[in-house]
XYZ file of C-alpha atoms in Angstrom:
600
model
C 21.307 -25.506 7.181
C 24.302 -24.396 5.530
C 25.073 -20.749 4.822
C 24.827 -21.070 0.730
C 21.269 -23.475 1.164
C 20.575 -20.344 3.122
C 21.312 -17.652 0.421
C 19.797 -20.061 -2.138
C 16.516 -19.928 -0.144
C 16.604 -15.958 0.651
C 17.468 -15.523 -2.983
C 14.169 -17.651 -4.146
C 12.069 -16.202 -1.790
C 13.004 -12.830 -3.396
C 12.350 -13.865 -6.700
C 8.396 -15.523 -5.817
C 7.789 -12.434 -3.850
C 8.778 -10.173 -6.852
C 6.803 -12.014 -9.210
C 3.563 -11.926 -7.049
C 4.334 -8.419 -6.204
C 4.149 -7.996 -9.928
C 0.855 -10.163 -10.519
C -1.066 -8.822 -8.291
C -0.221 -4.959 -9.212
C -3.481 -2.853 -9.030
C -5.118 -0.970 -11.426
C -5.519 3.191 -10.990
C -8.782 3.943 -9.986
C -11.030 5.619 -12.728
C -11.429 9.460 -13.096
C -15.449 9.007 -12.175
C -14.300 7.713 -9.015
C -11.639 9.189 -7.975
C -13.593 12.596 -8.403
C -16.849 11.194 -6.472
C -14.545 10.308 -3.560
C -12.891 13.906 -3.794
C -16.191 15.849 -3.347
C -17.762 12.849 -1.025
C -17.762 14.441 2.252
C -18.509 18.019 1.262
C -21.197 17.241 -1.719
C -22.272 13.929 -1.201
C -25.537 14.323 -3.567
C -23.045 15.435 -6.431
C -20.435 12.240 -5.656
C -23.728 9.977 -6.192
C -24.530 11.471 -9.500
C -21.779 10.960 -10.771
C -21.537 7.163 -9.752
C -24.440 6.753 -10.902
C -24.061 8.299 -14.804
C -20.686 6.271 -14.838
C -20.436 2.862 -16.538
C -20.487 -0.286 -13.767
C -16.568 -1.282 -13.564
C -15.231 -4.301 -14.948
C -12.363 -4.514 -12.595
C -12.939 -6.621 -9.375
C -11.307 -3.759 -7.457
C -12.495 -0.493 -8.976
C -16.434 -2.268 -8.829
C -15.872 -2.869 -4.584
C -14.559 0.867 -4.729
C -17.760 1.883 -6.643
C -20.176 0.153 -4.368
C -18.694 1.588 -1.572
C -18.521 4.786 -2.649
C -22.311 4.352 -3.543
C -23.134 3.395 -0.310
C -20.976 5.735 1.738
C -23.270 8.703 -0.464
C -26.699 7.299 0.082
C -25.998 6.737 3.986
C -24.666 11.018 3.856
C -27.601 12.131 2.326
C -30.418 9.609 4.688
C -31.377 7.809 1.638
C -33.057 4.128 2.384
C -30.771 1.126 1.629
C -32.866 -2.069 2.112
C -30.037 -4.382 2.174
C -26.455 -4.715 2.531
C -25.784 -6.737 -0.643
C -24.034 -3.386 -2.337
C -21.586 -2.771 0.484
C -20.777 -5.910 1.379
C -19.475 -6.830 -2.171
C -16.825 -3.843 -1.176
C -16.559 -5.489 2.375
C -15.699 -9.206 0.840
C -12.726 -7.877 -1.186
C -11.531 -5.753 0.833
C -10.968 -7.754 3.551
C -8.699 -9.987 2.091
C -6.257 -7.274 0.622
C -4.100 -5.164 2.908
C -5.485 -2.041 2.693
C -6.278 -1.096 6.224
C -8.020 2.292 5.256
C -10.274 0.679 2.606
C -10.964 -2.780 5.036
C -11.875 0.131 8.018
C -14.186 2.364 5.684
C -16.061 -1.248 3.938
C -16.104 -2.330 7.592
C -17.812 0.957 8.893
C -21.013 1.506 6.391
C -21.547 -2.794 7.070
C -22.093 -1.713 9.909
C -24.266 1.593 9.401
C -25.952 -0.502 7.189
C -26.520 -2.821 9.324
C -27.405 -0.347 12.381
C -30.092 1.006 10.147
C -31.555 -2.597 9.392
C -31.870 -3.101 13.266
C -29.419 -5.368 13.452
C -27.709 -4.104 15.908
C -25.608 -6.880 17.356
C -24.051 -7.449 13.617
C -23.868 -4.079 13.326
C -21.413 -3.664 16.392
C -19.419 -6.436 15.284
C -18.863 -4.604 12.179
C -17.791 -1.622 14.288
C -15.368 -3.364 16.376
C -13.817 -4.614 13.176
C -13.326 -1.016 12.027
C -12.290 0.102 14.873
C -9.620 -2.862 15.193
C -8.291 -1.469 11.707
C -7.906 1.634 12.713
C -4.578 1.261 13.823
C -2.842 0.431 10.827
C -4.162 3.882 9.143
C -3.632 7.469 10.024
C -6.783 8.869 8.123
C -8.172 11.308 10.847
C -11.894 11.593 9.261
C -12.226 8.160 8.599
C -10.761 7.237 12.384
C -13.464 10.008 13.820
C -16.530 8.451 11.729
C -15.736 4.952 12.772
C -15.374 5.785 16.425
C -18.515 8.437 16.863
C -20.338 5.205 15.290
C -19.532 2.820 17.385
C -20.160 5.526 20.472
C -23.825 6.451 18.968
C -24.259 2.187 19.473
C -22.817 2.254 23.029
C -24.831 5.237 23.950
C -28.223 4.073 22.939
C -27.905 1.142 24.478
C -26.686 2.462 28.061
C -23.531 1.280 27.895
C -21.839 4.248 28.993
C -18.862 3.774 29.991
C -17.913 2.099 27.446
C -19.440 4.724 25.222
C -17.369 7.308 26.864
C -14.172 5.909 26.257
C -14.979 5.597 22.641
C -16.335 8.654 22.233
C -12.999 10.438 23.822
C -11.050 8.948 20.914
C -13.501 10.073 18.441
C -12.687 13.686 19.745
C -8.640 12.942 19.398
C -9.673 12.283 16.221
C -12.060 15.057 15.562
C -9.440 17.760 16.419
C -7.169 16.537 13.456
C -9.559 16.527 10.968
C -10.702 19.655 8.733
C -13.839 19.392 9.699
C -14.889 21.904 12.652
C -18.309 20.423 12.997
C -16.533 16.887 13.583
C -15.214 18.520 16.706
C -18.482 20.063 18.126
C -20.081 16.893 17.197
C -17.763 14.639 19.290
C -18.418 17.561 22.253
C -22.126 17.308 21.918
C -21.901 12.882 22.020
C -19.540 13.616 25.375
C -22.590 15.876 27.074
C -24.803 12.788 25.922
C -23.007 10.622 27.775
C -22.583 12.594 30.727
C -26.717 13.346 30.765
C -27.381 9.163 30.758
C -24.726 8.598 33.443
C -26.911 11.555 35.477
C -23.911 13.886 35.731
C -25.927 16.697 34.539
C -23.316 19.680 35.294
C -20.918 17.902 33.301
C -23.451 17.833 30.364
C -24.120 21.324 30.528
C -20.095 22.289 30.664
C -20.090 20.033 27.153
C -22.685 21.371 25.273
C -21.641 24.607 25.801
C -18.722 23.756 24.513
C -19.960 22.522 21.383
C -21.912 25.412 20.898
C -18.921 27.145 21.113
C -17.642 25.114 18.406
C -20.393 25.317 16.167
C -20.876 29.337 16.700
C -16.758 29.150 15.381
C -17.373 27.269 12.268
C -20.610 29.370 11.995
C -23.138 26.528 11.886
C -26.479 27.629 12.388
C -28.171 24.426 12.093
C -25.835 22.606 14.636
C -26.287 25.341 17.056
C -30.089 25.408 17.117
C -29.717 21.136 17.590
C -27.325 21.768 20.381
C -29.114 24.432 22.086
C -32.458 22.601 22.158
C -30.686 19.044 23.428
C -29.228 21.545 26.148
C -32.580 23.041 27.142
C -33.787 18.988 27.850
C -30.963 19.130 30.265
C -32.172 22.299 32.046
C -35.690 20.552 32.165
C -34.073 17.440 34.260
C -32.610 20.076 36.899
C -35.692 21.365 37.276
C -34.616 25.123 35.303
C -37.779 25.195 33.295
C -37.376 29.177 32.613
C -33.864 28.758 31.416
C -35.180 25.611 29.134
C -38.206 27.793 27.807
C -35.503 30.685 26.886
C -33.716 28.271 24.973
C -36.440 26.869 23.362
C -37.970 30.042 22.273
C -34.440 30.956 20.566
C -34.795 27.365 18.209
C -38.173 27.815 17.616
C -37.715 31.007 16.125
C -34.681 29.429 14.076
C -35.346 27.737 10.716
C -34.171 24.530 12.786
C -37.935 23.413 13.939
C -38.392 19.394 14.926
C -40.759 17.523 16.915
C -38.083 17.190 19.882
C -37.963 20.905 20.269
C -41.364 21.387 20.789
C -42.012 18.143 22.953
C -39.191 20.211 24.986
C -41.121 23.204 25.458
C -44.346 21.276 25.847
C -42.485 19.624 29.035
C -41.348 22.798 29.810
C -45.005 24.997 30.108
C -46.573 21.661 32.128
C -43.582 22.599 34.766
C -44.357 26.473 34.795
C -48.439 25.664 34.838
C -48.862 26.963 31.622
C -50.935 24.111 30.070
C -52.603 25.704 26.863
C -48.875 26.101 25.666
C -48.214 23.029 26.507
C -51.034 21.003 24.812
C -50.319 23.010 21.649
C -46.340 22.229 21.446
C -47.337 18.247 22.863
C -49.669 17.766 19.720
C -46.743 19.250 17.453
C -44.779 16.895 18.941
C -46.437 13.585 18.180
C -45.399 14.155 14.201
C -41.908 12.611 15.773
C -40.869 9.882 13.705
C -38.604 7.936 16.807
C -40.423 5.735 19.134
C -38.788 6.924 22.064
C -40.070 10.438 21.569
C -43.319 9.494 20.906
C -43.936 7.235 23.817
C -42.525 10.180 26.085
C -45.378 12.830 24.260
C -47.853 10.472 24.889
C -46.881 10.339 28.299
C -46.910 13.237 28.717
C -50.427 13.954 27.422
C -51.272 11.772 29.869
C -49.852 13.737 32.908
C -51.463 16.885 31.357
C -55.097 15.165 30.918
C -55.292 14.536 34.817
C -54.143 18.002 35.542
C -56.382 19.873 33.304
C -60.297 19.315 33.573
C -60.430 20.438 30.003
C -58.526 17.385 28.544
C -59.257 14.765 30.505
C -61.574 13.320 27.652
C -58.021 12.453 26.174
C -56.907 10.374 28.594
C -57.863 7.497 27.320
C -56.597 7.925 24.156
C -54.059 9.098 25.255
C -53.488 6.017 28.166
C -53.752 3.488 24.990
C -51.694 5.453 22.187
C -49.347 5.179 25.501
C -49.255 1.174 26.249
C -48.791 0.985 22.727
C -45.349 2.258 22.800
C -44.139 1.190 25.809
C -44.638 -2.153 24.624
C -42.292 -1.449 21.142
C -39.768 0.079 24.050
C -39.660 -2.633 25.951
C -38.840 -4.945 23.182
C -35.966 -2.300 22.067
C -34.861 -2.345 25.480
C -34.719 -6.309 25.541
C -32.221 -5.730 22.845
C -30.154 -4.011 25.063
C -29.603 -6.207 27.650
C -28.870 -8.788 24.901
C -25.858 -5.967 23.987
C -24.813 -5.767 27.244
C -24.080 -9.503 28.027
C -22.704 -10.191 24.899
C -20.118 -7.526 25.566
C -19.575 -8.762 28.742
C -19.101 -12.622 27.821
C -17.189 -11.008 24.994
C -14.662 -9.430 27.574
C -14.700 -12.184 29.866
C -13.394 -14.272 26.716
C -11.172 -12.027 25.566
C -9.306 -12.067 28.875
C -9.280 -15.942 29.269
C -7.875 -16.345 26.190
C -5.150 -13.604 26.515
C -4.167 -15.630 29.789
C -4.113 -18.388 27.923
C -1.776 -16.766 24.996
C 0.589 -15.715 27.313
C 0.942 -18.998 29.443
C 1.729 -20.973 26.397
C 4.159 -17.743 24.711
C 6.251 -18.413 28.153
C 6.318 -22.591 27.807
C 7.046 -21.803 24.516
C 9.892 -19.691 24.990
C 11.360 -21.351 28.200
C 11.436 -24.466 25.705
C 12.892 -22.647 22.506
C 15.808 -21.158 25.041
C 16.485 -24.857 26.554
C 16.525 -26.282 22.793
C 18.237 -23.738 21.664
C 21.077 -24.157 23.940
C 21.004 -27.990 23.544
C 21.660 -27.355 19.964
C 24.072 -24.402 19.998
C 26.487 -26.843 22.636
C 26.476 -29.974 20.489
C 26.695 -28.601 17.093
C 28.859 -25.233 17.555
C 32.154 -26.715 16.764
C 31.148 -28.549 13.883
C 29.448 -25.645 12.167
C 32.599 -23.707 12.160
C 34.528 -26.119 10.888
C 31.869 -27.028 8.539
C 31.689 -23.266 8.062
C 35.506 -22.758 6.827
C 35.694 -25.769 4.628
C 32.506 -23.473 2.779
C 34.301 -20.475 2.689
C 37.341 -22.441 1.167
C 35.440 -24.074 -1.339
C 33.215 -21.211 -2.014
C 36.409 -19.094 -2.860
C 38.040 -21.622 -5.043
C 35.204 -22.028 -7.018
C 34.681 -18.530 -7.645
C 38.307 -18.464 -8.866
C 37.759 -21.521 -10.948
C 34.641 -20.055 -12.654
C 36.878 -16.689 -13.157
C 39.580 -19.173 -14.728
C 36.950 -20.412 -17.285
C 34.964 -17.412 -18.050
C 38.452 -15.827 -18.968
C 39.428 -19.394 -21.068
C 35.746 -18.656 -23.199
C 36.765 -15.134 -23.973
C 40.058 -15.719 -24.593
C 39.115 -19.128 -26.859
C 36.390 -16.132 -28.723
C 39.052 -13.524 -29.507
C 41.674 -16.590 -31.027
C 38.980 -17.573 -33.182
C 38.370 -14.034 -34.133
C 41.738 -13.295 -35.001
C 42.268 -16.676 -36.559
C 39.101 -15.967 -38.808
C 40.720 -12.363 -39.410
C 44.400 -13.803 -40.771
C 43.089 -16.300 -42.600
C 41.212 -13.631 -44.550
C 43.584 -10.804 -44.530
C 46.761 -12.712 -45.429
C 47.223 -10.548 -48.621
C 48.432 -7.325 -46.033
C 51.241 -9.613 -44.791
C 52.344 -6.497 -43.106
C 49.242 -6.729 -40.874
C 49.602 -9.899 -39.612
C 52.707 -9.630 -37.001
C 50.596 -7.943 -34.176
C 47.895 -10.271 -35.061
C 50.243 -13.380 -34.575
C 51.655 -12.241 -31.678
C 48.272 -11.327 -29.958
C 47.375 -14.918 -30.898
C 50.256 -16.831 -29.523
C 49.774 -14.488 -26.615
C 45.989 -15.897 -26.217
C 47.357 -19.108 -26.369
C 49.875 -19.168 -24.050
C 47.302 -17.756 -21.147
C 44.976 -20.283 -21.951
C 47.977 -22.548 -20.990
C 48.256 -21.093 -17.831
C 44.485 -20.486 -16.597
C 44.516 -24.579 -18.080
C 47.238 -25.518 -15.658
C 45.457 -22.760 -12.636
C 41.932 -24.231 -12.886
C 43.137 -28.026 -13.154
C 44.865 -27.421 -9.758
C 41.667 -25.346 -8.476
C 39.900 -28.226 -9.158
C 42.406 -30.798 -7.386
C 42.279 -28.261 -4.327
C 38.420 -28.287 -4.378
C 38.101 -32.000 -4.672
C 39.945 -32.287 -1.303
C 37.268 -29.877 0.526
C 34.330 -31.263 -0.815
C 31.515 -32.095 1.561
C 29.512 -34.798 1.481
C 26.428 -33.055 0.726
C 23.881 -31.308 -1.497
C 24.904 -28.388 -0.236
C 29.008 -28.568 -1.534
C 27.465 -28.481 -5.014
C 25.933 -24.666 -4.413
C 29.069 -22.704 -5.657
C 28.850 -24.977 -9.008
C 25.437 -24.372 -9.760
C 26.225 -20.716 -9.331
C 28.874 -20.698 -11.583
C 27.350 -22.719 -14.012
C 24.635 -20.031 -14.023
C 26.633 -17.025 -14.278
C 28.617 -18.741 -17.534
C 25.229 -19.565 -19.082
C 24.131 -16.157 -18.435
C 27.133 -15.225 -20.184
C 26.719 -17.265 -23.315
C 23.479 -15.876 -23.357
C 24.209 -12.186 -23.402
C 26.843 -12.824 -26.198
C 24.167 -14.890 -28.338
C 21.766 -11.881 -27.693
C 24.073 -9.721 -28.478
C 24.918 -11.569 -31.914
C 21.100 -11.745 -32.690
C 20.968 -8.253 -32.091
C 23.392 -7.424 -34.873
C 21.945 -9.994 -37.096
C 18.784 -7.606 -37.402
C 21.041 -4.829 -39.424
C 21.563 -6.517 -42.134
C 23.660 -3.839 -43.664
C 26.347 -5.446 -41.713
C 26.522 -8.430 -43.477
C 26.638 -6.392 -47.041
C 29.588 -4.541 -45.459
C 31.478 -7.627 -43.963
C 30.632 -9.326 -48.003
C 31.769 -6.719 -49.733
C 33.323 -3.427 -48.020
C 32.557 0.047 -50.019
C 33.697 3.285 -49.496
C 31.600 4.713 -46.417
C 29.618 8.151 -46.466
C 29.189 10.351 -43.706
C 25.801 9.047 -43.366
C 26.758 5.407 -43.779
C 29.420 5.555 -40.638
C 26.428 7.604 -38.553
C 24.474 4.519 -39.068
C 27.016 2.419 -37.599
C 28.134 4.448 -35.105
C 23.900 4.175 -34.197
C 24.197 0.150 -34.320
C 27.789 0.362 -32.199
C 25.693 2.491 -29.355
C 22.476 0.462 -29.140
C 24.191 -2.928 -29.712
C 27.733 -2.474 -26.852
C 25.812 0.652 -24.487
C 26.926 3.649 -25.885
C 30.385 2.678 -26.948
C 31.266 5.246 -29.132
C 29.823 7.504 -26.387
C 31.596 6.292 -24.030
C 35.032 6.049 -25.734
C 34.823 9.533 -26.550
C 33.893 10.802 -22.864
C 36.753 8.439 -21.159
C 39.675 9.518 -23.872
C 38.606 13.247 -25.309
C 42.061 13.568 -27.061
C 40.524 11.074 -29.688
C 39.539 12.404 -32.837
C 36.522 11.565 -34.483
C 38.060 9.818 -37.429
C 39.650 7.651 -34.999
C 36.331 6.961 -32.757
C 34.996 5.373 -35.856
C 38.172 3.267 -36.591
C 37.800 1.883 -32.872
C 33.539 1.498 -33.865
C 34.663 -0.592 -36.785
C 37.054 -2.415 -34.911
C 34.282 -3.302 -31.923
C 31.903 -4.473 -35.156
C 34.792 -7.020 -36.008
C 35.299 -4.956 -39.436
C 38.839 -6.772 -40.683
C 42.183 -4.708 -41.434
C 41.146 -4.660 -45.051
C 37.406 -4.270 -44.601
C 38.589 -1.196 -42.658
C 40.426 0.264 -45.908
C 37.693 -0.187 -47.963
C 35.626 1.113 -46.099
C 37.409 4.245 -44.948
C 38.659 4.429 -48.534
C 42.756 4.607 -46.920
C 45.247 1.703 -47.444
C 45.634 -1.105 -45.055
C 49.264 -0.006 -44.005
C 47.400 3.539 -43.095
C 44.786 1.819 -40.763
C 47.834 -0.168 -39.295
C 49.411 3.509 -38.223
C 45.794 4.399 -37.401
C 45.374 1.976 -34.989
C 49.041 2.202 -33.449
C 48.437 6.131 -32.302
C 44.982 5.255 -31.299
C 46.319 2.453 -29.143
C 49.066 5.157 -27.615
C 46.606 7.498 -26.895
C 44.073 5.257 -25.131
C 46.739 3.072 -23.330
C 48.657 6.429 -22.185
C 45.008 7.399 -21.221
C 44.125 4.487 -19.010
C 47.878 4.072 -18.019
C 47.918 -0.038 -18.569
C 50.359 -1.932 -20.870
C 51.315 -2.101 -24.824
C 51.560 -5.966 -24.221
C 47.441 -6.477 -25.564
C 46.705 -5.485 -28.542
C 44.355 -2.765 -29.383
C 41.681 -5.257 -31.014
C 42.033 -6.935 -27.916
C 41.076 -4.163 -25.646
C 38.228 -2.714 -27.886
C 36.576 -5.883 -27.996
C 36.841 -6.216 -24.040
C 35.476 -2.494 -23.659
């Protein structure tokens, strides 16, 4: 393809991808929301109110913002959601737009959503979609949320190491948030991990840590949580003393929950202290999650065959028990569902990365072989083919140079021809006039003669192709661009109409009446008078407003009139204007000052 086709191409492309650009411009997003996203992760109850008292959006884009701003506050605050139908309406249009931070967020509550509708393998997908976004944003919070999520899924379902890895970026990105209690969070899911995998000194060293953390941010609440989740790990080592202490310090805490005081039940069985331990056990079965309740039960059981005194339990107790171990074990299927998928998911993702990267090297190895198969048979053509362009490109530039100069020139002779033939009465006017015009003329002649030959010279280069014809349809372009502009331009003064009473019949000008067309000088030719006065400040302002006159094709004697002097005056008017600007500029007396002022 030849080097103009080329430019042609580049230049449309430009122009399509402008115009979409300019289509598909987005709308600001409303006050209501932009303030409910603002307060969202500090006041999350008083970002829903306001969503809710604000009208539903029209737009397609500020309604996916609103439903997943809705969502994100009802999934802060624990509220039910029943269905995904609200956030996936902000998934859906998101994810065909190319805003990674919005596609990462809609792609995080689908799958919190999700998570909480126990569906966990569409919930992970979800996750790993997120997750995949996240490196096309640099939002911190957003980059933390998505990856403690998907390290909460890993966890629970004993995928560990996986769940460790994750969970070590969710830190990275804890530590450049605001948000201290992101950091001792991320701490706290590391000790977590650490208790599953068994490494229980490891688990200890982290949740001291994030009670570190959370006694720095001073975060009661968090503390209590972290201090009773560390106790459980004292309990596994056998520490049941230490545990207790701990214990007692959350129970006396506003922070009381079912775990803590299954906890200390576990903990008084170990130290023989069973009254205690029944009475923290029973406080412990008002735990809403399975898990915990299946372990009270359990251990209910254990205390009924110790203690003589609650043995008529047991078989309560042995039932309530078999009850939940059955719901576990049906979780627990789950899991193993989790883990082969991820594991077939891997094993995929490997084969078909081998397979990319076996066909990227045929690929190339072909491309380089084709490549040089092309660059040896055609090189020498394309630069000859090359300089013939170049040639022709440059003579029809100076062709189209020749013409545009022929149109102006052909303008100002009928100007001036229009201007004699109604000024021949000041037959002391019309010398310079004459001579301008036979000076017109007689270029003409000459860019005639240049653009014939220009022509002759082209005619020799042309190529016999679509492409020769590029440099034509340029110029053809830029002249009709021209004619354009001038036809605009003549339009434009056509809306005063006060020039056409002053062209008809010229009166004696006001002060106000030449502000007004210095006014229609400036809009109509870009500040002319402005600019005239800037580029030659030895002009006075009488003789700005002969050369505004002059640039609104006012005649010699419409000039008089309207400056109330006689046409010989505005003939010495216009010669000392002409010395001043011309000594100003340093070019020639050959053009005449009409000539210049209609060029400027």
């Amino acid at each position: 393809m030849k080097p103009n086709a080329v430019t042609c191409l580049l230049l449309i492309f430009c122009v399509m991808n402008l115009f979409f650009g300019c289509s598909q411009r987005k709308a600001a997003p409303l006050p209501e929301l932009e303030q409910a996203e603002a307060v969202m992760f500090d006041y999350p109850d008083s970002a829903l109110r306001i969503l809710e008292s604000m009208p539903m959006p029209a737009d397609k884009e500020q309604h996916a913002l609103w439903c997943l701003l809705v969502t994100q506050a009802k999934y802060k605050q624990y509220l039910p959601i029943t269905s995904d139908s609200l956030i996936r309406i902000a998934y859906d249009y998101y994810k065909l737009t190319d805003n990674a931070r919005r596609k990462a967020m809609a792609a995080l509550y689908m799958g919190n959503v999700n998570y909480e509708l126990q569906k966990i393998e569409t919930s992970m997908a979800y996750y790993l979609e997120a997750k995949d976004e996240m490196v096309h944003t640099d939002d911190y919070t957003l980059g933390y949320l998505v990856m403690s999520s998907l390290g909460d899924l890993y966890l629970y379902r004993d995928l560990t190491d996986y769940a460790l890895e994750v969970i070590q970026k969710s830190y990275d990105y804890a530590v450049k948030t605001p948000y201290l209690k992101y950091k001792a969070y991320a701490l706290r899911d590391m000790a977590r991990v650490y208790a599953v995998k068994d490494r229980l000194d490891s688990a200890i060293v982290y949740y001291n840590k994030a009670i570190g953390e959370t006694q720095k941010a001073n975060l009661s609440d968090l503390e209590q949580a972290f201090k009773n989740e560390l106790a459980s790990i004292y309990i596994l080592l056998g520490d049941s003393r230490k545990a207790l202490d701990l214990k007692k310090e959350v129970i006396e805490s506003p922070y009381r929950t079912a775990q803590i005081y299954y906890g200390m039940g576990v903990a008084y069985i170990n130290v023989h202290e069973y009254d205690s331990a029944y009475y923290c056990l029973n406080r412990a079965l008002g735990a809403s999650n399975i898990y915990t309740r299946g372990a009270v039960y359990q251990s209910l059981l254990s205390l009924s065959k110790r203690c003589p005194q609650y043995r008529d339990y047991a078989l309560q107790y042995s039932d309530s028990l078999r009850f939940y171990e059955d719901s576990i074990r049906s979780i627990d299927k789950s899991k193993e569902i989790v883990v082969y998928q991820e594991q077939i998911k891997q094993e995929k993702l490997k084969l078909e990365k081998a397979n990319a990267t076996r066909w990227l090297l045929v690929s190339v190895l072909a491309g380089v072989v084709l490549l040089a198969l092309l660059v040896y048979v055609y090189q020498r053509r394309k630069i000859v083919l090359h300089r013939k362009e170049e040639e022709l490109n440059r003579l029809g530039l100076r062709l189209h140079e020749h013409e545009s100069l022929m149109d102006r020139n052909n303008a100002y002779i009928a100007e001036l021809e229009a201007q004699i033939a109604e000024g021949r009465e000041a037959s002391d006017q019309l010398g310079e006039q004459e001579e301008t015009l036979a000076s017109l003329r007689k270029e003409n002649d000459s860019l005639r003669r240049d653009a014939d030959r220009l022509r002759k010279e082209m005619e020799k280069l042309r190529l016999p192709s679509e492409e020769s014809g590029g440099t034509e349809r340029i110029a053809a372009e830029l002249r009709q661009t021209r004619q354009e502009n001038e036809e605009l331009r003549i339009r434009m003064l056509e809306r005063y109409p006060e020039l056409s009473s002053l062209h008809a019949h010229p009166v004696y000008l006001q002060a106000e009446g030449m502000s007004r067309l210095r006014q229609i000088c400036d809009t109509v030719y870009g500040g002319f008078c402005r600019r005239l006065s800037q580029s030659v400040p030895s002009l006075s302002e009488y003789e700005v407003e002969l050369c505004c006159l002059i640039k609104l094709r006012f005649t010699v004697g419409e000039i008089a009139a309207l400056l109330g002097i006689s046409p010989s005056s505005v003939s010495t008017s216009k010669h000392r204007v002409k010395k001043k600007i011309y000594s100003c500029f340093g070019i020639t007396d050959k053009k005449s000052l009409d000539l210049w002022v209609w060029e400027a």
